[in-house]
Amino acid sequence: MRVLLVAPPGAGKGTQGALIAAHFDVPHIATGDLLREHVARRTKLGIAVQEHLDRGELVPDDVVLDIVQTAFVTAKERGGGYVLDGMPRNMTQARALYQVGRSLDMTANVALHLKADDDELIRRLLARAALEHRADDTEDVIRRRLALYHDVTHPIVQWYGTRGILVTVDAMRPVEHVAQQILTALEAMRPLVGLVPEHARQSVDLTGLGTAFGEP
Ligand code: AP5
């Protein structure tokens, strides 16, 4: 299974990405974690990108693309599945990622969009700030990250919609409920992955499902 996550800060990319990766036994490639590791180790790359992370701005496309390409090569050696969390962040990255995927025969089967309101996202990230002290979890920087998401990242969602690989879930509910819905949808799709031709693929919007089954 090859899944990429497109979602605003705090929607649960890291949380759900880890659960999906464990479920399908594939690597969880999280660009933010990989970049923070470089910062923590004070590598040349880490020193170069630290200010971007601290300010909540995107690091240059070629830097992150390089990291992901390397991770994809390793993932291919492990069978070719992956959960990609944190990329793409803009249309340039989306197109470049598609080319990398094609060259390795590893394009995504599913683009998973986690949908949540800004107020809830800010609440979650401020709650995390109290516990984990991530440099970009201050209110100002959280708001900048959210604005950037809405301006340059969210438009990609529609692009995946037209490619027929978009699955949208309501990420406002508790972690376990969101995870259950994602894993159920992915398991239902698993036998079809790779069999449905591109022109026949259909996107799926599951955001109304909780209410339909009596959830508040
Ligand atoms: P990144 O690490 O990707 O950060 P982000 O997008 O801001 O997302 P977060 O990690 O804050 O949130 P998340 O959606 O993963 O949610 P999580 O599961 O952690 O990127 C950081 C920076 O790196 C970027 O700003 C940029 O500078 C750079 N970068 C990364 N990728 C890049 C790229 N491709 N191009 C350029 N630059 C790039 O959950 C958040 C909190 O909410 C946790 O405390 C969690 O426990 C809680 N939570 C999760 N789900 C729920 C739920 N359902 N209910 C209640 N609480 C929940």
Tab-separated table of C-alpha atoms and ligand atoms in Angstrom:
chain	number	residue	atom	x	y	z
A	1	MET	CA	0.000	0.000	0.000
A	2	ARG	CA	1.336	3.456	-0.923
A	3	VAL	CA	-0.355	6.320	0.896
A	4	LEU	CA	0.436	9.988	1.110
A	5	LEU	CA	-1.133	12.364	3.613
A	6	VAL	CA	-2.278	15.873	2.791
A	7	ALA	CA	-3.555	17.715	5.849
A	8	PRO	CA	-3.092	20.885	7.870
A	9	PRO	CA	-0.773	21.079	10.903
A	10	GLY	CA	-2.311	19.255	13.845
A	11	ALA	CA	-4.790	17.226	11.782
A	12	GLY	CA	-2.994	14.008	12.724
A	13	LYS	CA	-0.588	13.242	9.877
A	14	GLY	CA	2.038	11.945	12.304
A	15	THR	CA	-0.445	10.127	14.540
A	16	GLN	CA	-2.415	8.431	11.770
A	17	GLY	CA	0.664	8.000	9.556
A	18	ALA	CA	2.336	5.864	12.230
A	19	LEU	CA	-0.811	3.743	12.685
A	20	ILE	CA	-1.262	3.151	8.952
A	21	ALA	CA	2.424	2.292	8.520
A	22	ALA	CA	2.283	-0.212	11.404
A	23	HIS	CA	-0.935	-1.756	10.062
A	24	PHE	CA	0.468	-2.332	6.569
A	25	ASP	CA	4.044	-2.906	7.752
A	26	VAL	CA	5.479	-0.206	5.490
A	27	PRO	CA	7.907	2.626	6.283
A	28	HIS	CA	6.481	5.872	7.684
A	29	ILE	CA	8.331	8.651	5.878
A	30	ALA	CA	7.670	11.902	7.755
A	31	THR	CA	9.455	14.870	6.181
A	32	GLY	CA	9.072	17.072	9.282
A	33	ASP	CA	10.622	14.373	11.518
A	34	LEU	CA	13.489	13.820	9.061
A	35	LEU	CA	14.183	17.559	8.907
A	36	ARG	CA	14.002	17.922	12.724
A	37	GLU	CA	16.480	15.043	13.060
A	38	HIS	CA	18.924	16.956	10.881
A	39	VAL	CA	18.399	20.074	13.008
A	40	ALA	CA	18.955	18.098	16.234
A	41	ARG	CA	22.154	16.523	14.865
A	42	ARG	CA	23.395	19.929	13.642
A	43	THR	CA	24.136	18.550	10.172
A	44	LYS	CA	24.903	20.998	7.363
A	45	LEU	CA	21.366	20.448	6.041
A	46	GLY	CA	19.912	20.886	9.550
A	47	ILE	CA	21.715	24.194	10.057
A	48	ALA	CA	20.519	25.388	6.631
A	49	VAL	CA	16.831	24.574	7.263
A	50	GLN	CA	16.466	25.387	10.975
A	51	GLU	CA	15.239	28.957	10.427
A	52	HIS	CA	12.595	27.781	7.955
A	53	LEU	CA	11.252	25.290	10.502
A	54	ASP	CA	11.355	27.741	13.405
A	55	ARG	CA	9.423	30.331	11.379
A	56	GLY	CA	6.885	27.816	10.077
A	57	GLU	CA	7.974	28.356	6.468
A	58	LEU	CA	8.578	25.692	3.855
A	59	VAL	CA	12.139	24.521	3.314
A	60	PRO	CA	13.256	24.641	-0.344
A	61	ASP	CA	11.544	22.062	-2.562
A	62	ASP	CA	14.795	20.441	-3.785
A	63	VAL	CA	15.965	19.771	-0.205
A	64	VAL	CA	12.842	17.887	0.771
A	65	LEU	CA	12.565	16.135	-2.576
A	66	ASP	CA	16.102	14.809	-2.166
A	67	ILE	CA	15.269	13.435	1.296
A	68	VAL	CA	12.099	11.753	0.050
A	69	GLN	CA	13.771	10.284	-3.037
A	70	THR	CA	16.393	8.633	-0.809
A	71	ALA	CA	13.672	7.326	1.514
A	72	PHE	CA	11.719	5.956	-1.482
A	73	VAL	CA	14.748	4.006	-2.705
A	74	THR	CA	15.033	2.395	0.747
A	75	ALA	CA	11.272	1.750	0.811
A	76	LYS	CA	11.502	0.059	-2.587
A	77	GLU	CA	14.119	-2.347	-1.217
A	78	ARG	CA	11.627	-3.201	1.554
A	79	GLY	CA	8.819	-4.034	-0.874
A	80	GLY	CA	7.736	-0.661	-2.262
A	81	GLY	CA	5.002	0.357	0.182
A	82	TYR	CA	5.085	3.587	2.196
A	83	VAL	CA	3.164	6.178	4.138
A	84	LEU	CA	4.413	9.615	3.179
A	85	ASP	CA	3.570	12.311	5.739
A	86	GLY	CA	4.418	15.958	5.072
A	87	MET	CA	4.947	15.987	1.328
A	88	PRO	CA	3.758	17.374	-1.040
A	89	ARG	CA	3.269	20.878	0.371
A	90	ASN	CA	2.751	22.705	-2.938
A	91	MET	CA	1.995	21.951	-6.586
A	92	THR	CA	5.683	21.904	-7.581
A	93	GLN	CA	6.342	19.204	-4.983
A	94	ALA	CA	3.237	17.266	-6.032
A	95	ARG	CA	4.395	17.120	-9.663
A	96	ALA	CA	8.005	16.336	-8.758
A	97	LEU	CA	6.876	13.602	-6.372
A	98	TYR	CA	4.748	12.061	-9.106
A	99	GLN	CA	7.810	11.931	-11.385
A	100	VAL	CA	9.934	10.327	-8.635
A	101	GLY	CA	7.133	7.825	-8.025
A	102	ARG	CA	6.891	6.997	-11.719
A	103	SER	CA	10.629	6.529	-12.086
A	104	LEU	CA	10.586	3.996	-9.232
A	105	ASP	CA	7.183	2.507	-10.098
A	106	MET	CA	5.940	3.733	-6.720
A	107	THR	CA	3.274	6.384	-7.351
A	108	ALA	CA	0.750	6.751	-4.521
A	109	ASN	CA	-2.371	4.557	-4.506
A	110	VAL	CA	-4.181	6.870	-2.096
A	111	ALA	CA	-3.915	10.545	-1.183
A	112	LEU	CA	-5.461	10.730	2.268
A	113	HIS	CA	-6.901	14.115	3.216
A	114	LEU	CA	-7.549	14.679	6.939
A	115	LYS	CA	-10.120	17.418	7.329
A	116	ALA	CA	-10.319	19.517	10.530
A	117	ASP	CA	-11.256	23.056	11.629
A	118	ASP	CA	-8.572	25.646	12.329
A	119	ASP	CA	-9.812	26.273	15.916
A	120	GLU	CA	-9.426	22.589	16.777
A	121	LEU	CA	-5.986	22.439	15.111
A	122	ILE	CA	-4.773	25.451	17.099
A	123	ARG	CA	-6.120	23.903	20.300
A	124	ARG	CA	-4.293	20.614	19.639
A	125	LEU	CA	-0.991	22.246	18.760
A	126	LEU	CA	-1.056	24.566	21.783
A	127	ALA	CA	-1.819	21.532	23.967
A	128	ARG	CA	1.186	19.749	22.439
A	129	ALA	CA	3.343	22.862	22.981
A	130	ALA	CA	2.768	22.566	26.715
A	131	LEU	CA	4.199	19.037	26.675
A	132	GLU	CA	6.760	18.778	23.871
A	133	HIS	CA	8.227	22.255	23.238
A	134	ARG	CA	8.460	22.015	19.460
A	135	ALA	CA	10.057	25.275	18.283
A	136	ASP	CA	7.231	25.952	15.777
A	137	ASP	CA	4.359	25.340	18.239
A	138	THR	CA	3.924	28.967	19.360
A	139	GLU	CA	0.595	30.606	18.553
A	140	ASP	CA	2.065	33.019	15.970
A	141	VAL	CA	3.948	30.295	14.139
A	142	ILE	CA	1.003	27.887	14.295
A	143	ARG	CA	-1.169	30.542	12.617
A	144	ARG	CA	1.516	31.089	9.942
A	145	ARG	CA	1.736	27.326	9.284
A	146	LEU	CA	-2.046	27.166	8.948
A	147	ALA	CA	-2.172	30.151	6.585
A	148	LEU	CA	0.541	28.558	4.445
A	149	TYR	CA	-1.416	25.308	4.378
A	150	HIS	CA	-4.556	27.079	3.147
A	151	ASP	CA	-2.664	29.150	0.550
A	152	VAL	CA	-0.309	26.650	-1.053
A	153	THR	CA	-0.943	23.125	0.225
A	154	HIS	CA	-4.715	22.742	0.273
A	155	PRO	CA	-5.106	23.387	-3.509
A	156	ILE	CA	-3.247	20.095	-4.094
A	157	VAL	CA	-6.219	18.209	-2.618
A	158	GLN	CA	-8.269	19.019	-5.706
A	159	TRP	CA	-5.460	17.782	-7.969
A	160	TYR	CA	-5.538	14.390	-6.268
A	161	GLY	CA	-9.339	14.472	-6.585
A	162	THR	CA	-9.096	14.775	-10.357
A	163	ARG	CA	-6.595	11.876	-10.393
A	164	GLY	CA	-9.185	9.730	-8.563
A	165	ILE	CA	-6.962	8.710	-5.645
A	166	LEU	CA	-8.328	11.084	-3.006
A	167	VAL	CA	-9.868	9.732	0.219
A	168	THR	CA	-11.184	12.387	2.601
A	169	VAL	CA	-11.912	11.661	6.267
A	170	ASP	CA	-13.249	13.743	9.142
A	171	ALA	CA	-10.259	14.215	11.467
A	172	MET	CA	-12.244	16.125	14.128
A	173	ARG	CA	-13.181	12.919	15.927
A	174	PRO	CA	-11.084	11.007	18.482
A	175	VAL	CA	-7.856	9.403	17.220
A	176	GLU	CA	-9.221	5.817	17.382
A	177	HIS	CA	-12.364	6.706	15.389
A	178	VAL	CA	-10.356	8.452	12.690
A	179	ALA	CA	-7.922	5.511	12.550
A	180	GLN	CA	-10.742	2.976	12.315
A	181	GLN	CA	-12.304	4.795	9.382
A	182	ILE	CA	-8.999	5.168	7.561
A	183	LEU	CA	-7.962	1.533	8.017
A	184	THR	CA	-11.397	0.244	7.025
A	185	ALA	CA	-11.305	2.322	3.838
A	186	LEU	CA	-7.744	1.296	2.997
A	187	GLU	CA	-8.453	-2.391	3.659
A	188	ALA	CA	-11.503	-2.189	1.370
A	189	MET	CA	-9.319	-0.686	-1.343
A	190	ARG	CA	-6.338	-3.007	-0.848
A	191	PRO	CA	-7.459	-5.817	-3.242
A	192	LEU	CA	-8.119	-3.244	-5.989
A	193	VAL	CA	-4.865	-1.354	-5.686
A	194	GLY	CA	-2.980	-1.525	-8.968
A	195	LEU	CA	-5.939	-3.146	-10.785
A	196	VAL	CA	-8.166	-0.146	-11.481
A	197	PRO	CA	-6.977	1.776	-14.563
A	198	GLU	CA	-6.269	5.487	-14.019
A	199	HIS	CA	-9.316	6.702	-15.997
A	200	ALA	CA	-11.711	4.566	-13.883
A	201	ARG	CA	-10.491	5.667	-10.417
A	202	GLN	CA	-12.943	7.440	-8.124
A	203	SER	CA	-12.275	9.653	-5.112
A	204	VAL	CA	-14.060	8.907	-1.845
A	205	ASP	CA	-15.441	11.391	0.691
A	206	LEU	CA	-16.090	9.722	4.052
A	207	THR	CA	-16.596	12.905	6.080
A	208	GLY	CA	-20.375	12.328	6.431
A	209	LEU	CA	-20.020	8.728	7.557
A	210	GLY	CA	-19.757	9.345	11.325
A	211	THR	CA	-22.986	11.364	11.402
A	212	ALA	CA	-24.729	8.843	9.151
A	213	PHE	CA	-24.017	6.159	11.765
A	214	GLY	CA	-25.240	8.249	14.689
A	215	GLU	CA	-22.008	9.854	15.891
A	216	PRO	CA	-22.435	13.401	17.174
B	1	AP5	P1	5.607	18.758	9.939
B	1	AP5	O1	6.364	18.055	10.973
B	1	AP5	O2	5.049	17.997	8.807
B	1	AP5	O3	4.544	19.610	10.720
B	1	AP5	P2	3.044	20.061	10.415
B	1	AP5	O4	2.584	19.876	9.025
B	1	AP5	O5	2.961	21.440	10.930
B	1	AP5	O6	2.206	19.019	11.209
B	1	AP5	P3	2.292	18.606	12.737
B	1	AP5	O7	3.408	17.641	12.919
B	1	AP5	O8	2.276	19.788	13.626
B	1	AP5	O9	0.883	17.923	12.889
B	1	AP5	P4	0.341	16.550	12.321
B	1	AP5	O10	-0.686	16.803	11.251
B	1	AP5	O11	1.455	15.613	12.020
B	1	AP5	O12	-0.459	16.079	13.584
B	1	AP5	P5	0.041	15.168	14.802
B	1	AP5	O13	-0.304	13.762	14.530
B	1	AP5	O14	1.464	15.515	15.120
B	1	AP5	O15	6.521	19.892	9.296
B	1	AP5	C1	7.242	20.792	10.105
B	1	AP5	C2	8.009	21.782	9.242
B	1	AP5	O16	8.952	21.077	8.421
B	1	AP5	C3	7.186	22.596	8.257
B	1	AP5	O17	6.602	23.729	8.859
B	1	AP5	C4	8.260	22.983	7.238
B	1	AP5	O18	9.087	24.001	7.743
B	1	AP5	C5	9.083	21.721	7.154
B	1	AP5	N1	8.593	20.790	6.124
B	1	AP5	C6	8.095	19.534	6.326
B	1	AP5	N2	7.772	18.983	5.162
B	1	AP5	C7	8.062	19.897	4.209
B	1	AP5	C8	7.930	19.889	2.795
B	1	AP5	N3	7.401	18.854	2.126
B	1	AP5	N4	8.312	21.010	2.127
B	1	AP5	C9	8.841	22.058	2.771
B	1	AP5	N5	8.987	22.126	4.103
B	1	AP5	C10	8.598	21.048	4.817
B	1	AP5	O19	-0.927	15.691	15.940
B	1	AP5	C11	-0.773	16.975	16.509
B	1	AP5	C12	-1.261	16.931	17.966
B	1	AP5	O20	-2.657	16.654	17.980
B	1	AP5	C13	-0.598	15.813	18.784
B	1	AP5	O21	-0.427	16.266	20.100
B	1	AP5	C14	-1.615	14.665	18.725
B	1	AP5	O22	-1.547	13.829	19.861
B	1	AP5	C15	-2.929	15.436	18.666
B	1	AP5	N6	-3.958	14.730	17.881
B	1	AP5	C16	-3.795	14.094	16.689
B	1	AP5	N7	-4.981	13.608	16.259
B	1	AP5	C17	-5.906	13.952	17.192
B	1	AP5	C18	-7.320	13.731	17.311
B	1	AP5	N8	-8.027	13.052	16.370
B	1	AP5	N9	-7.961	14.243	18.382
B	1	AP5	C19	-7.267	14.933	19.339
B	1	AP5	N10	-5.919	15.162	19.304
B	1	AP5	C20	-5.256	14.682	18.225
